[in-house]
Every structure is written in C-alpha cells, then in structure tokens.
GROMACS .gro file of C-alpha atoms in nm:
model
  361
    1MET     CA    1  -3.917 -10.884   1.731
    2ASN     CA    2  -4.099 -10.599   1.906
    3LYS     CA    3  -4.423 -10.777   1.968
    4SER     CA    4  -4.570 -10.621   2.282
    5PRO     CA    5  -4.664 -10.833   2.579
    6SER     CA    6  -5.011 -10.827   2.728
    7GLU     CA    7  -5.057 -10.603   3.033
    8LEU     CA    8  -4.807 -10.699   3.300
    9ASN     CA    9  -4.886 -10.760   3.666
   10ALA     CA   10  -4.654 -10.688   3.960
   11LEU     CA   11  -4.546 -11.050   4.002
   12LYS     CA   12  -4.443 -11.084   3.638
   13ILE     CA   13  -4.250 -10.756   3.655
   14ALA     CA   14  -4.077 -10.871   3.975
   15ALA     CA   15  -3.992 -11.213   3.831
   16THR     CA   16  -3.853 -11.060   3.512
   17TYR     CA   17  -3.653 -10.805   3.712
   18ILE     CA   18  -3.499 -11.080   3.925
   19GLY     CA   19  -3.436 -11.308   3.628
   20THR     CA   20  -3.259 -11.033   3.436
   21ILE     CA   21  -3.005 -10.992   3.716
   22VAL     CA   22  -2.953 -11.342   3.856
   23GLY     CA   23  -2.705 -11.468   3.602
   24ALA     CA   24  -2.403 -11.689   3.647
   25GLY     CA   25  -2.229 -11.458   3.893
   26PHE     CA   26  -2.527 -11.441   4.129
   27ALA     CA   27  -2.642 -11.802   4.127
   28SER     CA   28  -2.286 -11.934   4.147
   29GLY     CA   29  -2.224 -11.731   4.462
   30GLN     CA   30  -1.914 -11.566   4.315
   31GLU     CA   31  -2.064 -11.215   4.300
   32VAL     CA   32  -2.188 -11.232   4.658
   33LEU     CA   33  -1.848 -11.361   4.772
   34GLN     CA   34  -1.664 -11.073   4.608
   35PHE     CA   35  -1.905 -10.787   4.676
   36PHE     CA   36  -2.037 -10.869   5.025
   37SER     CA   37  -1.887 -11.168   5.206
   38GLY     CA   38  -1.540 -11.015   5.206
   39PHE     CA   39  -1.659 -10.742   5.444
   40GLY     CA   40  -1.789 -10.976   5.712
   41LEU     CA   41  -2.068 -10.826   5.924
   42LEU     CA   42  -2.053 -10.500   5.729
   43GLY     CA   43  -2.153 -10.696   5.421
   44ILE     CA   44  -2.509 -10.709   5.559
   45TRP     CA   45  -2.529 -10.331   5.540
   46GLY     CA   46  -2.404 -10.355   5.183
   47ILE     CA   47  -2.683 -10.600   5.097
   48ILE     CA   48  -2.945 -10.370   5.254
   49LEU     CA   49  -2.811 -10.072   5.058
   50ALA     CA   50  -2.801 -10.268   4.730
   51THR     CA   51  -3.158 -10.390   4.784
   52PHE     CA   52  -3.274 -10.032   4.846
   53LEU     CA   53  -3.101  -9.915   4.528
   54PHE     CA   54  -3.257 -10.199   4.327
   55PHE     CA   55  -3.601 -10.081   4.441
   56VAL     CA   56  -3.552  -9.705   4.401
   57PHE     CA   57  -3.375  -9.704   4.065
   58GLY     CA   58  -3.572  -9.998   3.928
   59TYR     CA   59  -3.894  -9.809   4.004
   60MET     CA   60  -3.754  -9.491   3.847
   61ILE     CA   61  -3.665  -9.673   3.525
   62LEU     CA   62  -4.009  -9.834   3.504
   63ILE     CA   63  -4.189  -9.503   3.564
   64ILE     CA   64  -3.975  -9.308   3.316
   65GLY     CA   65  -4.016  -9.586   3.060
   66ARG     CA   66  -4.394  -9.570   3.109
   67ALA     CA   67  -4.403  -9.192   3.078
   68LEU     CA   68  -4.199  -9.200   2.757
   69SER     CA   69  -4.377  -9.509   2.615
   70ALA     CA   70  -4.024  -9.640   2.569
   71SER     CA   71  -3.964  -9.928   2.330
   72ALA     CA   72  -3.591  -9.944   2.415
   73TYR     CA   73  -3.368  -9.835   2.703
   74VAL     CA   74  -3.198  -9.563   2.496
   75GLU     CA   75  -3.505  -9.339   2.532
   76VAL     CA   76  -3.476  -9.349   2.912
   77VAL     CA   77  -3.098  -9.296   2.905
   78ARG     CA   78  -3.118  -8.995   2.671
   79PHE     CA   79  -3.402  -8.840   2.871
   80ALA     CA   80  -3.216  -8.885   3.200
   81ASN     CA   81  -2.868  -8.778   3.090
   82GLY     CA   82  -2.915  -8.551   2.791
   83ARG     CA   83  -2.801  -8.592   2.431
   84ILE     CA   84  -2.421  -8.582   2.476
   85LEU     CA   85  -2.374  -8.756   2.811
   86GLY     CA   86  -2.669  -8.983   2.734
   87SER     CA   87  -2.498  -9.091   2.412
   88LEU     CA   88  -2.185  -9.186   2.606
   89ILE     CA   89  -2.382  -9.387   2.863
   90ASP     CA   90  -2.584  -9.541   2.582
   91LEU     CA   91  -2.259  -9.656   2.420
   92ILE     CA   92  -2.131  -9.799   2.752
   93ILE     CA   93  -2.455  -9.990   2.810
   94THR     CA   94  -2.470 -10.118   2.452
   95VAL     CA   95  -2.113 -10.247   2.463
   96PHE     CA   96  -2.174 -10.398   2.805
   97LEU     CA   97  -2.489 -10.578   2.694
   98PHE     CA   98  -2.296 -10.744   2.414
   99GLY     CA   99  -2.000 -10.823   2.640
  100ALA     CA  100  -2.227 -10.962   2.911
  101LEU     CA  101  -2.403 -11.177   2.650
  102ALA     CA  102  -2.065 -11.317   2.547
  103ALA     CA  103  -1.980 -11.372   2.916
  104MET     CA  104  -2.304 -11.569   2.970
  105ILE     CA  105  -2.238 -11.785   2.666
  106ALA     CA  106  -1.886 -11.849   2.796
  107GLY     CA  107  -2.031 -11.925   3.139
  108ALA     CA  108  -2.256 -12.190   2.989
  109GLY     CA  109  -1.949 -12.351   2.834
  110ALA     CA  110  -1.772 -12.347   3.172
  111ILE     CA  111  -2.069 -12.523   3.335
  112PHE     CA  112  -2.062 -12.798   3.073
  113VAL     CA  113  -1.689 -12.853   3.131
  114GLU     CA  114  -1.682 -12.837   3.511
  115GLN     CA  115  -2.014 -12.998   3.598
  116PHE     CA  116  -2.115 -13.222   3.310
  117GLY     CA  117  -1.771 -13.327   3.188
  118LEU     CA  118  -1.852 -13.222   2.831
  119SER     CA  119  -1.678 -12.996   2.583
  120SER     CA  120  -1.739 -12.623   2.636
  121TRP     CA  121  -1.851 -12.607   2.273
  122TRP     CA  122  -2.174 -12.787   2.360
  123GLY     CA  123  -2.260 -12.537   2.632
  124THR     CA  124  -2.172 -12.226   2.432
  125ILE     CA  125  -2.354 -12.340   2.118
  126LEU     CA  126  -2.663 -12.445   2.315
  127MET     CA  127  -2.679 -12.115   2.505
  128ALA     CA  128  -2.635 -11.907   2.190
  129LEU     CA  129  -2.917 -12.098   2.018
  130LEU     CA  130  -3.152 -12.082   2.317
  131ALA     CA  131  -3.105 -11.707   2.353
  132LEU     CA  132  -3.144 -11.656   1.978
  133PHE     CA  133  -3.475 -11.844   1.946
  134THR     CA  134  -3.618 -11.683   2.262
  135VAL     CA  135  -3.541 -11.327   2.150
  136ILE     CA  136  -3.683 -11.388   1.803
  137ARG     CA  137  -4.022 -11.423   1.977
  138GLY     CA  138  -3.997 -11.060   2.094
  139ILE     CA  139  -4.031 -10.895   2.435
  140SER     CA  140  -4.326 -11.117   2.531
  141GLY     CA  141  -4.115 -11.428   2.471
  142VAL     CA  142  -3.831 -11.280   2.675
  143ILE     CA  143  -4.054 -11.189   2.971
  144ASN     CA  144  -4.231 -11.526   2.970
  145ALA     CA  145  -3.907 -11.723   2.949
  146ILE     CA  146  -3.742 -11.532   3.231
  147SER     CA  147  -4.045 -11.531   3.461
  148TYR     CA  148  -4.077 -11.911   3.431
  149VAL     CA  149  -3.713 -11.965   3.529
  150VAL     CA  150  -3.706 -11.736   3.834
  151PRO     CA  151  -3.923 -11.934   4.084
  152ILE     CA  152  -3.718 -12.252   4.027
  153LEU     CA  153  -3.396 -12.057   4.055
  154LEU     CA  154  -3.485 -11.882   4.380
  155ILE     CA  155  -3.614 -12.203   4.542
  156ALA     CA  156  -3.293 -12.385   4.448
  157VAL     CA  157  -3.068 -12.103   4.573
  158LEU     CA  158  -3.256 -12.078   4.903
  159PHE     CA  159  -3.248 -12.456   4.951
  160ILE     CA  160  -2.873 -12.482   4.895
  161SER     CA  161  -2.812 -12.171   5.109
  162LEU     CA  162  -3.017 -12.300   5.402
  163TYR     CA  163  -2.832 -12.631   5.387
  164GLY     CA  164  -2.499 -12.449   5.394
  165ILE     CA  165  -2.607 -12.243   5.695
  166ALA     CA  166  -2.747 -12.547   5.880
  167ARG     CA  167  -2.431 -12.748   5.809
  168SER     CA  168  -2.201 -12.486   5.962
  169PRO     CA  169  -2.387 -12.225   6.169
  170ILE     CA  170  -2.192 -11.903   6.191
  171ALA     CA  171  -2.167 -11.680   6.496
  172ILE     CA  172  -2.174 -11.299   6.491
  173GLU     CA  173  -1.818 -11.299   6.625
  174ASP     CA  174  -1.710 -11.500   6.322
  175LEU     CA  175  -1.866 -11.240   6.091
  176ARG     CA  176  -1.660 -10.967   6.254
  177THR     CA  177  -1.334 -11.149   6.193
  178VAL     CA  178  -1.369 -11.219   5.820
  179THR     CA  179  -1.087 -11.014   5.669
  180ASN     CA  180  -0.889 -11.244   5.443
  181ILE     CA  181  -1.120 -11.258   5.141
  182GLY     CA  182  -1.052 -11.058   4.826
  183SER     CA  183  -1.323 -10.799   4.757
  184ALA     CA  184  -1.436 -10.612   4.447
  185ALA     CA  185  -1.418 -10.268   4.612
  186PRO     CA  186  -1.229 -10.092   4.894
  187ASN     CA  187  -1.526 -10.087   5.135
  188TRP     CA  188  -1.880 -10.221   5.175
  189PHE     CA  189  -2.046  -9.892   5.072
  190ILE     CA  190  -1.866  -9.859   4.738
  191SER     CA  191  -1.906 -10.232   4.681
  192ALA     CA  192  -2.285 -10.212   4.726
  193LEU     CA  193  -2.307  -9.912   4.492
  194ASN     CA  194  -2.096 -10.089   4.230
  195TYR     CA  195  -2.296 -10.411   4.258
  196ALA     CA  196  -2.630 -10.234   4.216
  197SER     CA  197  -2.490 -10.017   3.938
  198PHE     CA  198  -2.365 -10.282   3.697
  199ASN     CA  199  -2.673 -10.496   3.757
  200LEU     CA  200  -2.909 -10.205   3.684
  201VAL     CA  201  -2.714 -10.132   3.368
  202ILE     CA  202  -2.818 -10.483   3.260
  203ALA     CA  203  -3.173 -10.450   3.391
  204VAL     CA  204  -3.253 -10.117   3.223
  205ALA     CA  205  -3.267 -10.294   2.886
  206ILE     CA  206  -3.571 -10.493   3.003
  207LEU     CA  207  -3.723 -10.261   3.265
  208ALA     CA  208  -3.758  -9.961   3.032
  209PRO     CA  209  -3.985 -10.130   2.773
  210MET     CA  210  -4.188 -10.302   3.047
  211GLY     CA  211  -4.306  -9.969   3.189
  212PRO     CA  212  -4.553  -9.886   2.909
  213ASN     CA  213  -4.723 -10.225   2.941
  214THR     CA  214  -4.898 -10.146   3.270
  215LYS     CA  215  -5.209  -9.945   3.347
  216THR     CA  216  -5.122  -9.819   3.694
  217LYS     CA  217  -4.812  -9.686   3.867
  218SER     CA  218  -4.891  -9.900   4.170
  219THR     CA  219  -4.824 -10.209   3.959
  220LEU     CA  220  -4.478 -10.074   3.879
  221PHE     CA  221  -4.421  -9.984   4.244
  222TRP     CA  222  -4.503 -10.333   4.371
  223GLY     CA  223  -4.318 -10.497   4.084
  224ALA     CA  224  -4.001 -10.301   4.164
  225LEU     CA  225  -4.040 -10.358   4.539
  226LEU     CA  226  -4.103 -10.733   4.514
  227GLY     CA  227  -3.822 -10.769   4.263
  228ALA     CA  228  -3.577 -10.583   4.487
  229LEU     CA  229  -3.681 -10.778   4.796
  230GLY     CA  230  -3.647 -11.107   4.607
  231LEU     CA  231  -3.297 -11.010   4.498
  232GLY     CA  232  -3.205 -10.896   4.848
  233LEU     CA  233  -3.335 -11.216   5.007
  234GLY     CA  234  -3.142 -11.428   4.758
  235VAL     CA  235  -2.819 -11.234   4.816
  236LEU     CA  236  -2.862 -11.252   5.194
  237ALA     CA  237  -2.920 -11.629   5.191
  238ILE     CA  238  -2.611 -11.686   4.974
  239TYR     CA  239  -2.409 -11.446   5.193
  240PHE     CA  240  -2.475 -11.642   5.513
  241SER     CA  241  -2.426 -11.973   5.338
  242LEU     CA  242  -2.086 -11.870   5.202
  243LEU     CA  243  -1.964 -11.731   5.533
  244SER     CA  244  -2.077 -12.050   5.706
  245ASN     CA  245  -1.839 -12.244   5.481
  246ILE     CA  246  -1.587 -11.970   5.405
  247SER     CA  247  -1.268 -12.174   5.433
  248GLU     CA  248  -1.389 -12.411   5.159
  249VAL     CA  249  -1.575 -12.175   4.922
  250ALA     CA  250  -1.308 -11.902   4.921
  251VAL     CA  251  -1.087 -12.119   4.699
  252VAL     CA  252  -1.340 -12.255   4.447
  253GLU     CA  253  -1.477 -12.101   4.127
  254VAL     CA  254  -1.844 -12.189   4.187
  255PRO     CA  255  -1.911 -12.172   4.564
  256MET     CA  256  -2.281 -12.268   4.551
  257ILE     CA  257  -2.216 -12.581   4.348
  258TYR     CA  258  -1.951 -12.681   4.602
  259ILE     CA  259  -2.210 -12.651   4.882
  260ALA     CA  260  -2.460 -12.846   4.668
  261SER     CA  261  -2.199 -13.122   4.629
  262LEU     CA  262  -2.193 -13.163   5.007
  263ILE     CA  263  -2.557 -13.274   4.997
  264SER     CA  264  -2.520 -13.531   4.720
  265PRO     CA  265  -2.384 -13.568   4.364
  266PHE     CA  266  -2.743 -13.566   4.237
  267VAL     CA  267  -2.819 -13.231   4.404
  268GLN     CA  268  -2.493 -13.096   4.264
  269LEU     CA  269  -2.597 -13.199   3.914
  270MET     CA  270  -2.944 -13.051   3.957
  271PHE     CA  271  -2.805 -12.720   4.081
  272ALA     CA  272  -2.568 -12.710   3.785
  273ALA     CA  273  -2.877 -12.730   3.563
  274VAL     CA  274  -3.039 -12.449   3.765
  275LEU     CA  275  -2.723 -12.241   3.727
  276PHE     CA  276  -2.742 -12.297   3.352
  277SER     CA  277  -3.100 -12.163   3.355
  278ALA     CA  278  -2.979 -11.854   3.544
  279VAL     CA  279  -2.719 -11.793   3.275
  280TYR     CA  280  -2.994 -11.836   3.015
  281SER     CA  281  -3.222 -11.573   3.174
  282THR     CA  282  -2.945 -11.312   3.172
  283ALA     CA  283  -2.823 -11.403   2.824
  284VAL     CA  284  -3.176 -11.357   2.687
  285SER     CA  285  -3.217 -11.014   2.845
  286ASN     CA  286  -2.873 -10.903   2.723
  287LEU     CA  287  -2.938 -11.016   2.366
  288TYR     CA  288  -3.281 -10.851   2.358
  289GLY     CA  289  -3.147 -10.527   2.505
  290PHE     CA  290  -2.857 -10.511   2.260
  291VAL     CA  291  -3.066 -10.583   1.951
  292SER     CA  292  -3.351 -10.352   2.055
  293ARG     CA  293  -3.099 -10.068   2.080
  294LEU     CA  294  -3.004 -10.100   1.713
  295THR     CA  295  -3.315  -9.913   1.600
  296PHE     CA  296  -3.147  -9.794   1.280
  297VAL     CA  297  -3.174 -10.146   1.139
  298ASN     CA  298  -3.481 -10.200   0.922
  299GLN     CA  299  -3.745 -10.413   1.092
  300ARG     CA  300  -3.729 -10.662   0.804
  301PHE     CA  301  -3.373 -10.754   0.900
  302ARG     CA  302  -3.426 -10.787   1.277
  303ILE     CA  303  -3.414 -11.165   1.274
  304TRP     CA  304  -3.086 -11.162   1.083
  305LEU     CA  305  -2.953 -10.903   1.328
  306ILE     CA  306  -3.038 -11.135   1.617
  307VAL     CA  307  -2.864 -11.423   1.441
  308ALA     CA  308  -2.556 -11.214   1.361
  309THR     CA  309  -2.532 -11.083   1.719
  310SER     CA  310  -2.560 -11.436   1.860
  311ILE     CA  311  -2.284 -11.561   1.632
  312ALA     CA  312  -2.058 -11.265   1.715
  313ALA     CA  313  -2.114 -11.313   2.090
  314PHE     CA  314  -2.038 -11.683   2.052
  315ILE     CA  315  -1.705 -11.597   1.888
  316VAL     CA  316  -1.615 -11.342   2.160
  317SER     CA  317  -1.715 -11.593   2.431
  318GLN     CA  318  -1.410 -11.802   2.341
  319VAL     CA  319  -1.202 -11.549   2.538
  320GLY     CA  320  -1.335 -11.715   2.853
  321PHE     CA  321  -1.591 -11.646   3.126
  322SER     CA  322  -1.360 -11.532   3.407
  323THR     CA  323  -1.161 -11.298   3.180
  324LEU     CA  324  -1.476 -11.125   3.053
  325VAL     CA  325  -1.625 -11.083   3.401
  326THR     CA  326  -1.301 -10.965   3.565
  327TYR     CA  327  -1.248 -10.672   3.330
  328LEU     CA  328  -1.600 -10.591   3.212
  329TYR     CA  329  -1.828 -10.581   3.517
  330PRO     CA  330  -1.643 -10.349   3.761
  331ALA     CA  331  -1.564 -10.093   3.489
  332VAL     CA  332  -1.927 -10.073   3.378
  333GLY     CA  333  -2.039 -10.058   3.742
  334TYR     CA  334  -1.845  -9.737   3.798
  335GLY     CA  335  -1.970  -9.598   3.466
  336GLY     CA  336  -2.326  -9.672   3.580
  337PHE     CA  337  -2.290  -9.415   3.860
  338ILE     CA  338  -2.335  -9.143   3.596
  339PHE     CA  339  -2.661  -9.305   3.489
  340PHE     CA  340  -2.773  -9.312   3.854
  341ALA     CA  341  -2.703  -8.938   3.883
  342GLY     CA  342  -2.904  -8.868   3.568
  343LEU     CA  343  -3.202  -9.067   3.696
  344LEU     CA  344  -3.196  -8.879   4.026
  345TYR     CA  345  -3.175  -8.544   3.845
  346VAL     CA  346  -3.474  -8.628   3.627
  347TRP     CA  347  -3.672  -8.756   3.925
  348VAL     CA  348  -3.616  -8.436   4.124
  349PHE     CA  349  -3.605  -8.162   3.862
  350LYS     CA  350  -3.799  -8.300   3.563
  351ASN     CA  351  -4.094  -8.455   3.741
  352GLU     CA  352  -4.341  -8.224   3.571
  353ALA     CA  353  -4.192  -8.306   3.231
  354LEU     CA  354  -4.243  -8.674   3.309
  355LYS     CA  355  -4.606  -8.617   3.397
  356GLY     CA  356  -4.653  -8.417   3.076
  357SER     CA  357  -4.499  -8.693   2.868
  358GLU     CA  358  -4.725  -8.947   3.032
  359LYS     CA  359  -5.040  -8.748   2.959
  360SER     CA  360  -4.949  -8.694   2.593
  361SER     CA  361  -4.855  -9.059   2.532
   0.00000   0.00000   0.00000
C-alpha cells in the first residue's frame, strides 16, 4: 500500500497535482460555471486569484511534507494547525475525502446514464473497482495512473473549449452584463477562495506524501507552479467557452458535454469517456488519501481496508452525485480556510522549525 515512488520530477508532480483536482466538477464545466462564470468579467480576477492560491499553498504543502518526511497528510495538518485544531481539520478532511470518493463514484454512474444510455450500476461498480485496484498498488500506482490521464484530459478540455469560443465569440461588453447565473458565493473574491480551498483539501492527501520523494526544493517549486498554471489555463479556457454559449449551458447539467455535442455525436461520446477518466483520477486520490490516513490499521489489513472503503463509498454513492456535491463541497471549502491560515502561520513563524525538521530527516 505504501510503496514509495521513485524520485519525482516537476512534470510528474504537476500532472499529479492537476489530476487530483480535475474531477467531474472541473471537466464537466459545472464548477467553473458556478464559481467563476456567474461573475462575468470579474470571474477572470477570480481565476487569477485561484491560480495564485493553487501555486502558493500547493508549494507550501509540498515543502512541509518534504521537511516532515510525511507519509500521510495528517502530519502536515497537525504541524500546521496544532494538536487540537489540527485534529478537527484532520477530521473534516478525512470525512470529505470519503464523501468526495462517493461523489466521484456517483458521478461515474451519472455519466453512464446520461451519455452511454446504460444503468448507473455499471458506472458506479466500474469506478469503485478501478479506484480499488489502482490504490492497492500504492502511491506509485496512484501517481502513475493520474499522470497518464492528465495530458489527455487537458488536451480534450482545451479542444472543446476552443471550439466553443470559436463557435460564439464573446465580446468584453457581454462579459460585463452576465448577471443572471447562480453562483456558489456572494462575490468573485470569496468564490475564488472557496474554490481553491476545497480543491486543496482534496490535493493535500496526495501532495503531502509527494514532498519527500524529491531531492531539491526547486523541483517542488516548478511542480507546484506548472500544476497551478495548468489548472488556471484549463479553468480559463472553460470559462470563456461557457460564457460564449451561456444561454445554452446555463440550463444543462454537463456544460462541456453539451458543447462537445455541437461538434458531433462522436466527439460527445469521446469527451464523455474523457470525463469518466477525470472522475477516475480524483476518485483514486480520494481513496488513497482516506485509507492512508487510517494509520492505526495494521499494515497486514490495508488491502481489506481499501476494499471495505470502496464498498462503503459505493453504498453512499447511491444518494446521488448532485446531492453529494451540493452539500459537501461548499461546506468543506469554508472549513479549508482554517487550514490555509495554519499553513501561512507555519510558513511565517515556524520556518526555522521546518528547516530543522528537514535536516534531521
């Protein structure tokens, strides 16, 4: 389960970082619609802020994980937020990882129903099994699986986005007048903070144990920077694509698949498969993060723990994708602000302690 990967390079770190975050909400366009498109032109500032936060806090997590030789995210959380507050944040993250895993499994079922015309059972069972067998291979299997998916995912998202923009070019004046879309937060600033927060709560589970598997801090710096820029570019492309077709996509569940359908039924089907792979990358990182947190379980039983978690998440997934996302993600996003504050405190006031930990490890 905890088999360590070989030394990581910046590109693999960046790809894994991106793959951990770009789940069903991102690739479908629904997250971008709710967190950025609803604010029109101001949404661009939100994307810039979120990208900056992805870089800064992603780099912090990697560096702290490296200094602590962290094998699980809980070591970073406890170091950043102390024993009592850290335990509360740890509980929030742990619950969220399991809930997000269930949401991804449910999302796979929704894709099978809406895009392939098959029973949701096929999608949920397949996703649970894929995540299970990937995580059994350990962190190296998780990183490899995610990093292979990301290039295909980003290419597909950019292709569909560029088509959407070319089909209906949008003027700056149009961006200023977008006011009738429901948003996830009261303004673009809070929305960007919330978006970065709940995504980093997911990402910490994978970023923390990646830190110790590098020789230089510069590798972590470039990995975090490239990962953040890749995420920002993807969000920006989807943002413009959605606003270019806002009257149509504002009323559909999966905006990007709708735009893909405008090209051809074949492209729509292919993008549905890409969306499934995006769900897979996030499901894998959530399952690994959740199981790696349960350090009190004897190593001999780790495989059975993975199996039991997958089965439990499959059962919870029957609640439905939209229900899980609606109530789970925003709440955890606001809770993640406390984690942000802890990271900043450590970075400013415990920098010497970090250096000491790194030397002794």
